[in-house]
mmCIF file of C-alpha atoms and ligand atoms in Angstrom:
data_model
loop_
_atom_site.group_PDB
_atom_site.id
_atom_site.type_symbol
_atom_site.label_atom_id
_atom_site.label_comp_id
_atom_site.label_asym_id
_atom_site.label_seq_id
_atom_site.Cartn_x
_atom_site.Cartn_y
_atom_site.Cartn_z
ATOM 1 C CA MET A 1 16.494 -10.678 -12.526
ATOM 2 C CA HIS A 2 16.375 -8.370 -9.527
ATOM 3 C CA THR A 3 12.857 -8.017 -8.071
ATOM 4 C CA LEU A 4 11.021 -5.415 -5.991
ATOM 5 C CA LYS A 5 9.333 -6.854 -2.898
ATOM 6 C CA TYR A 6 5.792 -6.097 -1.779
ATOM 7 C CA GLN A 7 4.365 -6.197 1.762
ATOM 8 C CA ASN A 8 2.639 -9.514 1.017
ATOM 9 C CA ALA A 9 6.003 -11.000 -0.104
ATOM 10 C CA ASP A 10 5.135 -10.814 -3.826
ATOM 11 C CA GLN A 11 8.124 -10.067 -6.023
ATOM 12 C CA MET A 12 7.905 -7.941 -9.157
ATOM 13 C CA PRO A 13 10.644 -8.361 -11.794
ATOM 14 C CA ILE A 14 12.243 -4.909 -11.919
ATOM 15 C CA LEU A 15 12.191 -4.675 -15.732
ATOM 16 C CA GLY A 16 9.001 -5.257 -17.670
ATOM 17 C CA LEU A 17 7.492 -4.724 -21.092
ATOM 18 C CA GLY A 18 5.586 -1.506 -21.713
ATOM 19 C CA THR A 19 2.578 -1.667 -24.043
ATOM 20 C CA TRP A 20 1.589 2.010 -24.363
ATOM 21 C CA LYS A 21 1.431 2.928 -28.067
ATOM 22 C CA SER A 22 1.918 -0.701 -29.091
ATOM 23 C CA ALA A 23 -0.636 -0.908 -31.880
ATOM 24 C CA PRO A 24 -3.151 -3.723 -31.970
ATOM 25 C CA GLY A 25 -1.689 -6.101 -34.544
ATOM 26 C CA GLU A 26 1.811 -5.554 -33.155
ATOM 27 C CA VAL A 27 1.403 -6.090 -29.452
ATOM 28 C CA TYR A 28 0.304 -9.737 -29.747
ATOM 29 C CA THR A 29 3.614 -10.684 -31.389
ATOM 30 C CA ALA A 30 5.609 -8.444 -29.055
ATOM 31 C CA VAL A 31 4.153 -10.091 -25.934
ATOM 32 C CA LYS A 32 4.687 -13.596 -27.307
ATOM 33 C CA GLU A 33 8.296 -12.851 -28.314
ATOM 34 C CA ALA A 34 8.992 -11.075 -25.049
ATOM 35 C CA VAL A 35 7.776 -13.856 -22.780
ATOM 36 C CA LYS A 36 9.595 -16.463 -24.858
ATOM 37 C CA MET A 37 12.866 -14.558 -24.438
ATOM 38 C CA GLY A 38 12.398 -14.225 -20.686
ATOM 39 C CA TYR A 39 10.220 -11.183 -19.886
ATOM 40 C CA ARG A 40 7.990 -11.955 -16.894
ATOM 41 C CA HIS A 41 6.456 -8.509 -16.247
ATOM 42 C CA ILE A 42 3.969 -6.854 -18.616
ATOM 43 C CA ASP A 43 2.577 -3.372 -18.032
ATOM 44 C CA CYS A 44 -0.911 -2.790 -19.464
ATOM 45 C CA ALA A 45 -3.801 -0.333 -19.183
ATOM 46 C CA ALA A 46 -7.414 -0.350 -20.291
ATOM 47 C CA ILE A 47 -6.965 2.949 -22.169
ATOM 48 C CA TYR A 48 -4.154 1.557 -24.340
ATOM 49 C CA GLY A 49 -6.913 -0.250 -26.235
ATOM 50 C CA ASN A 50 -4.912 -3.451 -26.682
ATOM 51 C CA GLU A 51 -5.688 -5.582 -23.605
ATOM 52 C CA LYS A 52 -7.742 -8.111 -25.607
ATOM 53 C CA GLU A 53 -4.830 -8.782 -27.862
ATOM 54 C CA ILE A 54 -2.404 -9.040 -24.952
ATOM 55 C CA GLY A 55 -4.883 -11.450 -23.334
ATOM 56 C CA GLN A 56 -4.840 -13.638 -26.424
ATOM 57 C CA ALA A 57 -1.032 -13.785 -26.338
ATOM 58 C CA LEU A 58 -0.943 -14.517 -22.587
ATOM 59 C CA SER A 59 -3.540 -17.243 -22.796
ATOM 60 C CA GLU A 60 -1.653 -18.987 -25.607
ATOM 61 C CA LEU A 61 1.670 -18.711 -23.763
ATOM 62 C CA ILE A 62 0.110 -20.304 -20.681
ATOM 63 C CA GLN A 63 -1.660 -22.997 -22.717
ATOM 64 C CA GLU A 64 1.536 -23.776 -24.643
ATOM 65 C CA GLU A 65 3.291 -24.099 -21.263
ATOM 66 C CA VAL A 66 5.870 -21.447 -22.113
ATOM 67 C CA VAL A 67 5.084 -19.890 -18.743
ATOM 68 C CA LYS A 68 2.770 -20.406 -15.772
ATOM 69 C CA ARG A 69 0.371 -17.658 -14.702
ATOM 70 C CA GLU A 70 2.050 -17.417 -11.300
ATOM 71 C CA GLU A 71 5.426 -16.751 -12.940
ATOM 72 C CA LEU A 72 4.054 -13.642 -14.637
ATOM 73 C CA TRP A 73 3.632 -10.168 -13.170
ATOM 74 C CA ILE A 74 0.729 -8.370 -14.855
ATOM 75 C CA THR A 75 -0.061 -4.724 -14.105
ATOM 76 C CA SER A 76 -3.070 -2.787 -15.417
ATOM 77 C CA LYS A 77 -4.646 0.587 -14.731
ATOM 78 C CA LEU A 78 -8.068 2.008 -13.938
ATOM 79 C CA TRP A 79 -9.137 4.571 -16.534
ATOM 80 C CA ASN A 80 -10.411 8.008 -15.534
ATOM 81 C CA ASN A 81 -14.044 7.043 -16.186
ATOM 82 C CA GLY A 82 -13.847 4.294 -13.545
ATOM 83 C CA HIS A 83 -13.259 6.528 -10.510
ATOM 84 C CA GLY A 84 -15.680 6.183 -7.592
ATOM 85 C CA LYS A 85 -15.941 3.363 -5.070
ATOM 86 C CA ASP A 86 -18.530 1.331 -6.949
ATOM 87 C CA ASN A 87 -16.999 1.701 -10.406
ATOM 88 C CA VAL A 88 -13.566 0.206 -9.736
ATOM 89 C CA VAL A 89 -14.473 -3.474 -9.469
ATOM 90 C CA PRO A 90 -16.578 -3.502 -12.669
ATOM 91 C CA ALA A 91 -13.743 -1.773 -14.582
ATOM 92 C CA LEU A 92 -11.219 -4.253 -13.222
ATOM 93 C CA LYS A 93 -13.485 -7.177 -14.145
ATOM 94 C CA GLN A 94 -13.575 -5.896 -17.744
ATOM 95 C CA THR A 95 -9.766 -5.682 -17.817
ATOM 96 C CA LEU A 96 -9.507 -9.213 -16.415
ATOM 97 C CA ALA A 97 -11.925 -10.504 -19.054
ATOM 98 C CA ASP A 98 -9.916 -8.773 -21.803
ATOM 99 C CA LEU A 99 -6.597 -10.080 -20.475
ATOM 100 C CA GLN A 100 -8.150 -13.556 -19.930
ATOM 101 C CA LEU A 101 -6.873 -13.563 -16.344
ATOM 102 C CA GLU A 102 -8.448 -14.337 -12.973
ATOM 103 C CA TYR A 103 -6.376 -11.802 -11.090
ATOM 104 C CA LEU A 104 -3.853 -8.988 -11.625
ATOM 105 C CA ASP A 105 -0.603 -8.653 -9.732
ATOM 106 C CA LEU A 106 -0.952 -4.879 -9.579
ATOM 107 C CA TYR A 107 -3.795 -2.452 -10.334
ATOM 108 C CA LEU A 108 -3.127 1.284 -10.471
ATOM 109 C CA ILE A 109 -5.280 4.407 -10.566
ATOM 110 C CA HIS A 110 -4.026 5.681 -13.944
ATOM 111 C CA TRP A 111 -4.404 9.445 -13.277
ATOM 112 C CA PRO A 112 -5.625 11.610 -10.385
ATOM 113 C CA VAL A 113 -8.251 12.868 -12.832
ATOM 114 C CA ALA A 114 -11.916 11.829 -12.812
ATOM 115 C CA PHE A 115 -14.286 11.729 -15.767
ATOM 116 C CA LYS A 116 -17.993 11.258 -15.326
ATOM 117 C CA PRO A 117 -18.760 7.536 -15.500
ATOM 118 C CA GLY A 118 -19.278 6.432 -19.107
ATOM 119 C CA VAL A 119 -17.272 9.305 -20.652
ATOM 120 C CA MET A 120 -14.512 8.002 -22.930
ATOM 121 C CA GLY A 121 -12.517 11.002 -24.154
ATOM 122 C CA ALA A 122 -13.317 14.019 -22.022
ATOM 123 C CA GLU A 123 -13.323 17.131 -24.190
ATOM 124 C CA LYS A 124 -15.453 19.636 -22.329
ATOM 125 C CA ALA A 125 -15.763 20.776 -18.732
ATOM 126 C CA GLU A 126 -19.025 18.841 -18.207
ATOM 127 C CA ASP A 127 -17.210 15.553 -18.939
ATOM 128 C CA TYR A 128 -15.097 15.947 -15.805
ATOM 129 C CA LEU A 129 -15.608 15.656 -12.076
ATOM 130 C CA SER A 130 -13.250 17.609 -9.827
ATOM 131 C CA LEU A 131 -11.413 15.766 -7.056
ATOM 132 C CA GLU A 132 -13.707 17.544 -4.591
ATOM 133 C CA GLU A 133 -16.735 16.016 -6.338
ATOM 134 C CA GLN A 134 -15.069 12.632 -6.804
ATOM 135 C CA PRO A 135 -12.365 12.249 -4.128
ATOM 136 C CA ILE A 136 -9.412 9.909 -4.616
ATOM 137 C CA ALA A 137 -10.133 8.516 -1.118
ATOM 138 C CA ASP A 138 -13.508 7.244 -2.362
ATOM 139 C CA THR A 139 -11.991 5.643 -5.470
ATOM 140 C CA TRP A 140 -9.371 4.053 -3.225
ATOM 141 C CA LEU A 141 -12.133 2.244 -1.296
ATOM 142 C CA GLY A 142 -12.968 0.499 -4.570
ATOM 143 C CA MET A 143 -9.287 -0.380 -5.076
ATOM 144 C CA GLU A 144 -9.182 -1.912 -1.573
ATOM 145 C CA GLU A 145 -12.357 -3.842 -2.321
ATOM 146 C CA ALA A 146 -10.657 -5.299 -5.418
ATOM 147 C CA VAL A 147 -7.847 -6.649 -3.211
ATOM 148 C CA LYS A 148 -10.350 -8.136 -0.748
ATOM 149 C CA LEU A 149 -12.161 -9.876 -3.621
ATOM 150 C CA GLY A 150 -8.882 -11.373 -4.853
ATOM 151 C CA LEU A 151 -9.132 -9.562 -8.204
ATOM 152 C CA THR A 152 -5.731 -7.955 -7.758
ATOM 153 C CA ARG A 153 -2.899 -8.867 -5.401
ATOM 154 C CA ASN A 154 -1.546 -5.325 -4.993
ATOM 155 C CA ILE A 155 -2.709 -1.754 -5.602
ATOM 156 C CA GLY A 156 -1.096 1.579 -6.330
ATOM 157 C CA VAL A 157 -1.306 4.747 -8.372
ATOM 158 C CA SER A 158 0.211 6.461 -11.387
ATOM 159 C CA ASN A 159 0.958 10.111 -12.152
ATOM 160 C CA PHE A 160 0.503 11.090 -8.495
ATOM 161 C CA SER A 161 2.398 14.051 -6.999
ATOM 162 C CA VAL A 162 3.998 13.718 -3.544
ATOM 163 C CA THR A 163 1.192 15.934 -2.214
ATOM 164 C CA LYS A 164 -1.487 13.567 -3.503
ATOM 165 C CA LEU A 165 0.426 10.493 -2.322
ATOM 166 C CA LYS A 166 0.728 11.924 1.190
ATOM 167 C CA ALA A 167 -3.009 12.596 1.326
ATOM 168 C CA LEU A 168 -3.779 9.075 0.140
ATOM 169 C CA MET A 169 -1.356 7.511 2.637
ATOM 170 C CA GLU A 170 -3.278 9.202 5.453
ATOM 171 C CA VAL A 171 -6.637 7.679 4.567
ATOM 172 C CA ALA A 172 -5.661 4.323 3.020
ATOM 173 C CA SER A 173 -6.237 1.097 4.982
ATOM 174 C CA ILE A 174 -4.268 -0.781 2.339
ATOM 175 C CA LYS A 175 -1.378 1.532 1.484
ATOM 176 C CA PRO A 176 -0.510 2.271 -2.143
ATOM 177 C CA GLU A 177 2.651 0.318 -2.960
ATOM 178 C CA MET A 178 3.480 1.814 -6.356
ATOM 179 C CA ASN A 179 3.589 5.172 -8.068
ATOM 180 C CA GLN A 180 4.219 4.837 -11.794
ATOM 181 C CA VAL A 181 5.547 8.096 -13.213
ATOM 182 C CA GLU A 182 7.444 9.532 -16.150
ATOM 183 C CA LEU A 183 11.131 9.143 -15.352
ATOM 184 C CA HIS A 184 14.265 9.310 -17.514
ATOM 185 C CA PRO A 185 17.669 11.042 -17.447
ATOM 186 C CA TYR A 186 16.116 14.400 -18.434
ATOM 187 C CA PHE A 187 13.392 14.072 -15.771
ATOM 188 C CA GLN A 188 14.917 12.249 -12.831
ATOM 189 C CA GLN A 189 12.172 12.778 -10.212
ATOM 190 C CA ASN A 190 14.611 12.859 -7.282
ATOM 191 C CA GLN A 191 12.195 14.233 -4.668
ATOM 192 C CA MET A 192 9.457 11.822 -5.747
ATOM 193 C CA VAL A 193 11.793 8.818 -5.559
ATOM 194 C CA GLU A 194 13.111 9.901 -2.178
ATOM 195 C CA TYR A 195 9.604 10.307 -0.742
ATOM 196 C CA CYS A 196 8.421 6.973 -2.157
ATOM 197 C CA HIS A 197 11.450 4.965 -1.126
ATOM 198 C CA SER A 198 11.326 6.265 2.432
ATOM 199 C CA ASN A 199 7.606 5.363 2.651
ATOM 200 C CA ASN A 200 7.666 1.802 1.276
ATOM 201 C CA ILE A 201 6.245 2.862 -2.068
ATOM 202 C CA HIS A 202 7.916 1.490 -5.194
ATOM 203 C CA VAL A 203 8.434 3.625 -8.272
ATOM 204 C CA THR A 204 8.050 2.545 -11.901
ATOM 205 C CA ALA A 205 9.547 4.665 -14.677
ATOM 206 C CA TYR A 206 7.399 5.109 -17.766
ATOM 207 C CA SER A 207 8.656 6.615 -21.030
ATOM 208 C CA PRO A 208 12.176 5.731 -19.827
ATOM 209 C CA LEU A 209 13.645 6.336 -23.275
ATOM 210 C CA GLY A 210 12.017 9.748 -23.485
ATOM 211 C CA SER A 211 9.989 8.747 -26.484
ATOM 212 C CA SER A 212 6.798 10.635 -25.675
ATOM 213 C CA ASP A 213 5.524 13.265 -28.033
ATOM 214 C CA ARG A 214 6.924 16.634 -27.108
ATOM 215 C CA PRO A 215 4.402 19.076 -25.667
ATOM 216 C CA GLU A 216 3.746 22.197 -27.766
ATOM 217 C CA GLY A 217 6.180 24.383 -25.842
ATOM 218 C CA LEU A 218 9.080 21.944 -26.313
ATOM 219 C CA LYS A 219 9.034 21.420 -30.038
ATOM 220 C CA GLN A 220 11.922 23.694 -30.910
ATOM 221 C CA GLU A 221 14.844 22.278 -32.846
ATOM 222 C CA ASP A 222 17.353 22.565 -30.008
ATOM 223 C CA GLU A 223 15.327 20.336 -27.655
ATOM 224 C CA PRO A 224 17.740 17.489 -26.813
ATOM 225 C CA ILE A 225 16.866 13.948 -27.871
ATOM 226 C CA LEU A 226 17.574 11.449 -25.139
ATOM 227 C CA LEU A 227 18.514 8.524 -27.381
ATOM 228 C CA GLU A 228 21.073 10.776 -29.117
ATOM 229 C CA ASP A 229 22.616 12.207 -25.948
ATOM 230 C CA LYS A 230 26.409 12.557 -26.413
ATOM 231 C CA ASN A 231 27.222 12.003 -22.728
ATOM 232 C CA ILE A 232 25.213 8.801 -22.555
ATOM 233 C CA GLU A 233 26.692 7.729 -25.863
ATOM 234 C CA ALA A 234 30.204 8.037 -24.379
ATOM 235 C CA ILE A 235 29.264 5.743 -21.477
ATOM 236 C CA ALA A 236 27.577 3.329 -23.900
ATOM 237 C CA LYS A 237 30.632 3.178 -26.169
ATOM 238 C CA ALA A 238 32.987 2.536 -23.255
ATOM 239 C CA LYS A 239 30.817 -0.385 -22.124
ATOM 240 C CA ASN A 240 30.044 -1.650 -25.622
ATOM 241 C CA VAL A 241 26.278 -1.393 -25.052
ATOM 242 C CA SER A 242 23.572 0.867 -26.523
ATOM 243 C CA ILE A 243 22.399 4.255 -25.251
ATOM 244 C CA ALA A 244 19.008 2.717 -24.383
ATOM 245 C CA GLN A 245 20.744 0.033 -22.333
ATOM 246 C CA VAL A 246 22.711 2.593 -20.309
ATOM 247 C CA ILE A 247 19.489 4.468 -19.526
ATOM 248 C CA LEU A 248 17.613 1.322 -18.463
ATOM 249 C CA ALA A 249 20.557 0.065 -16.372
ATOM 250 C CA TRP A 250 20.795 3.446 -14.625
ATOM 251 C CA ILE A 251 17.098 3.307 -13.672
ATOM 252 C CA VAL A 252 17.296 -0.301 -12.420
ATOM 253 C CA GLN A 253 20.380 0.551 -10.395
ATOM 254 C CA ARG A 254 18.397 3.265 -8.583
ATOM 255 C CA GLY A 255 16.022 0.515 -7.406
ATOM 256 C CA ILE A 256 13.304 1.769 -9.766
ATOM 257 C CA SER A 257 11.210 -0.522 -11.948
ATOM 258 C CA VAL A 258 11.253 0.255 -15.666
ATOM 259 C CA ILE A 259 8.937 -0.711 -18.524
ATOM 260 C CA PRO A 260 10.473 0.118 -21.920
ATOM 261 C CA LYS A 261 8.060 -0.383 -24.785
ATOM 262 C CA SER A 262 9.218 -2.177 -27.894
ATOM 263 C CA VAL A 263 7.620 -4.284 -30.601
ATOM 264 C CA ASN A 264 10.968 -5.082 -32.241
ATOM 265 C CA PRO A 265 12.622 -8.437 -31.305
ATOM 266 C CA ALA A 266 16.217 -7.148 -31.333
ATOM 267 C CA ARG A 267 15.323 -4.162 -29.135
ATOM 268 C CA LEU A 268 13.204 -6.322 -26.822
ATOM 269 C CA LYS A 269 16.281 -8.478 -26.302
ATOM 270 C CA GLN A 270 18.705 -5.649 -25.634
ATOM 271 C CA ASN A 271 16.277 -3.972 -23.256
ATOM 272 C CA LEU A 272 15.886 -7.176 -21.222
ATOM 273 C CA ALA A 273 19.669 -7.638 -21.104
ATOM 274 C CA SER A 274 20.146 -4.139 -19.709
ATOM 275 C CA ALA A 275 18.881 -5.260 -16.283
ATOM 276 C CA ASP A 276 22.210 -7.130 -15.936
ATOM 277 C CA ILE A 277 24.475 -4.205 -16.853
ATOM 278 C CA THR A 278 26.241 -2.514 -13.942
ATOM 279 C CA LEU A 279 27.264 1.137 -14.073
ATOM 280 C CA SER A 280 30.200 2.356 -11.996
ATOM 281 C CA GLU A 281 29.727 4.998 -9.311
ATOM 282 C CA ALA A 282 31.294 7.556 -11.674
ATOM 283 C CA GLU A 283 28.945 6.565 -14.506
ATOM 284 C CA MET A 284 25.939 6.840 -12.184
ATOM 285 C CA GLN A 285 27.092 10.351 -11.285
ATOM 286 C CA GLN A 286 27.517 11.313 -14.933
ATOM 287 C CA MET A 287 23.924 10.185 -15.531
ATOM 288 C CA GLU A 288 22.699 12.196 -12.526
ATOM 289 C CA ALA A 289 24.249 15.333 -13.979
ATOM 290 C CA LEU A 290 21.993 15.109 -17.061
ATOM 291 C CA ASN A 291 18.777 16.083 -15.266
ATOM 292 C CA ILE A 292 17.036 19.086 -16.852
ATOM 293 C CA ASP A 293 13.612 18.496 -15.242
ATOM 294 C CA ARG A 294 11.944 18.041 -18.611
ATOM 295 C CA ARG A 295 8.456 16.599 -18.245
ATOM 296 C CA TYR A 296 7.112 15.405 -21.599
ATOM 297 C CA VAL A 297 3.798 13.888 -20.445
ATOM 298 C CA ASP A 298 2.723 17.210 -18.995
ATOM 299 C CA GLY A 299 -0.988 16.610 -18.349
ATOM 300 C CA LYS A 300 -1.990 19.650 -20.396
ATOM 301 C CA PHE A 301 -4.436 17.390 -22.223
ATOM 302 C CA TRP A 302 -6.619 17.505 -19.068
ATOM 303 C CA GLU A 303 -7.037 21.281 -19.344
ATOM 304 C CA VAL A 304 -10.305 22.262 -20.996
ATOM 305 C CA PRO A 305 -12.000 25.684 -20.800
ATOM 306 C CA GLY A 306 -13.787 25.962 -17.471
ATOM 307 C CA GLY A 307 -12.715 22.441 -16.454
ATOM 308 C CA PRO A 308 -11.440 21.429 -13.010
ATOM 309 C CA TYR A 309 -7.920 20.294 -14.000
ATOM 310 C CA THR A 310 -4.825 22.341 -14.815
ATOM 311 C CA VAL A 311 -1.174 21.403 -15.249
ATOM 312 C CA ALA A 312 -0.567 23.159 -11.929
ATOM 313 C CA ASN A 313 -3.197 21.286 -9.915
ATOM 314 C CA VAL A 314 -2.490 17.884 -11.494
ATOM 315 C CA TRP A 315 1.177 18.099 -10.424
ATOM 316 C CA ASP A 316 0.604 19.943 -7.131
HETATM 317 P P1 A2P B 1 10.110 0.020 -31.143
HETATM 318 O O1 A2P B 1 8.824 -0.456 -30.538
HETATM 319 O O2 A2P B 1 10.081 0.070 -32.636
HETATM 320 O O3 A2P B 1 11.303 -0.734 -30.582
HETATM 321 P P2 A2P B 1 9.463 4.365 -24.225
HETATM 322 O O4 A2P B 1 9.395 3.060 -23.523
HETATM 323 O O5 A2P B 1 10.313 5.411 -23.562
HETATM 324 O O6 A2P B 1 8.104 4.899 -24.590
HETATM 325 O O7 A2P B 1 10.232 4.128 -25.627
HETATM 326 C C1 A2P B 1 9.652 3.354 -26.602
HETATM 327 C C2 A2P B 1 10.127 3.835 -27.942
HETATM 328 O O8 A2P B 1 11.533 3.608 -28.085
HETATM 329 C C3 A2P B 1 9.479 3.084 -29.052
HETATM 330 O O9 A2P B 1 9.363 3.965 -30.155
HETATM 331 C C4 A2P B 1 10.453 1.954 -29.357
HETATM 332 O O10 A2P B 1 10.332 1.575 -30.716
HETATM 333 C C5 A2P B 1 11.776 2.605 -29.056
HETATM 334 N N1 A2P B 1 12.752 1.684 -28.457
HETATM 335 C C6 A2P B 1 12.512 0.692 -27.580
HETATM 336 N N2 A2P B 1 13.650 0.094 -27.208
HETATM 337 C C7 A2P B 1 14.639 0.725 -27.857
HETATM 338 C C8 A2P B 1 16.053 0.566 -27.909
HETATM 339 N N3 A2P B 1 16.658 -0.372 -27.199
HETATM 340 N N4 A2P B 1 16.755 1.398 -28.711
HETATM 341 C C9 A2P B 1 16.153 2.358 -29.448
HETATM 342 N N5 A2P B 1 14.817 2.560 -29.453
HETATM 343 C C10 A2P B 1 14.065 1.752 -28.671
#
């Protein structure tokens, strides 16, 4: 499979397995099946609440000699309550213990949103710290420390706007090498991808199949459903593949990593196979034409009365 290269010569398989919303009880089997069929990249996060179970699956796969640790690419993410220079390494150590690993391949700041340390679900203004009170630059020092300690090989961010990335690039000694963002045919992120790719920052597409819950304002009946899109269906039929496969192939062909979530063996298999499907120039252009700038993971859940975060300042 095609890989994305890092400054230290590490190579990340461009297509991985997403684990967001994979329920405990399901994700163990999904990870075992996935690695056995050839997945080598697993995308995790502390807040998904399933890292222990993923760790169990990984440890068995390594013990059973299905795969070696160094053949796997494991990503995880720092939750919002772990911001601040001195909180990053302890949070990462917990993730490593849960995943039963000695190091990660990639650790990301999950959101440019800080909770007070110890807060789990922030529901009121007092649970939050603004980015003036708890600057990203300070949290980044903790991320750099994690690299120096050998706890993660690479570091990056998630859900960062170009504005926030630019600010981080100016102060970082170790540059962020990844921005993981929502990206699919209805939300193509062209400016973001252009900025990242011209600054040696990779992009990973989450919710590539547009599966996220629709925000309140987008629940009307006529809201298009990506996996039922007639234009993508026409391309899929002509190539004798599924709509999901066309979407994943289109993302990979833009040089963007993609992490479709599935707990179903047949869909795991077809998603993996999509990394080898090539779209023609005309098909790529037909996909490009589908952009309607529809963000589904809108960040509105960070807005609380009197709190420091708004949809507008999260995506500045
Ligand atoms: P399941 O786990 O039952 O396969 P996303 O990665 O955009 O969040 O999408 C994940 C959602 O899409 C899950 O509900 C998953 O369900 C479903 N899904 C994953 N792969 C496919 C596929 N190839 N075709 C249709 N649905 C899929």
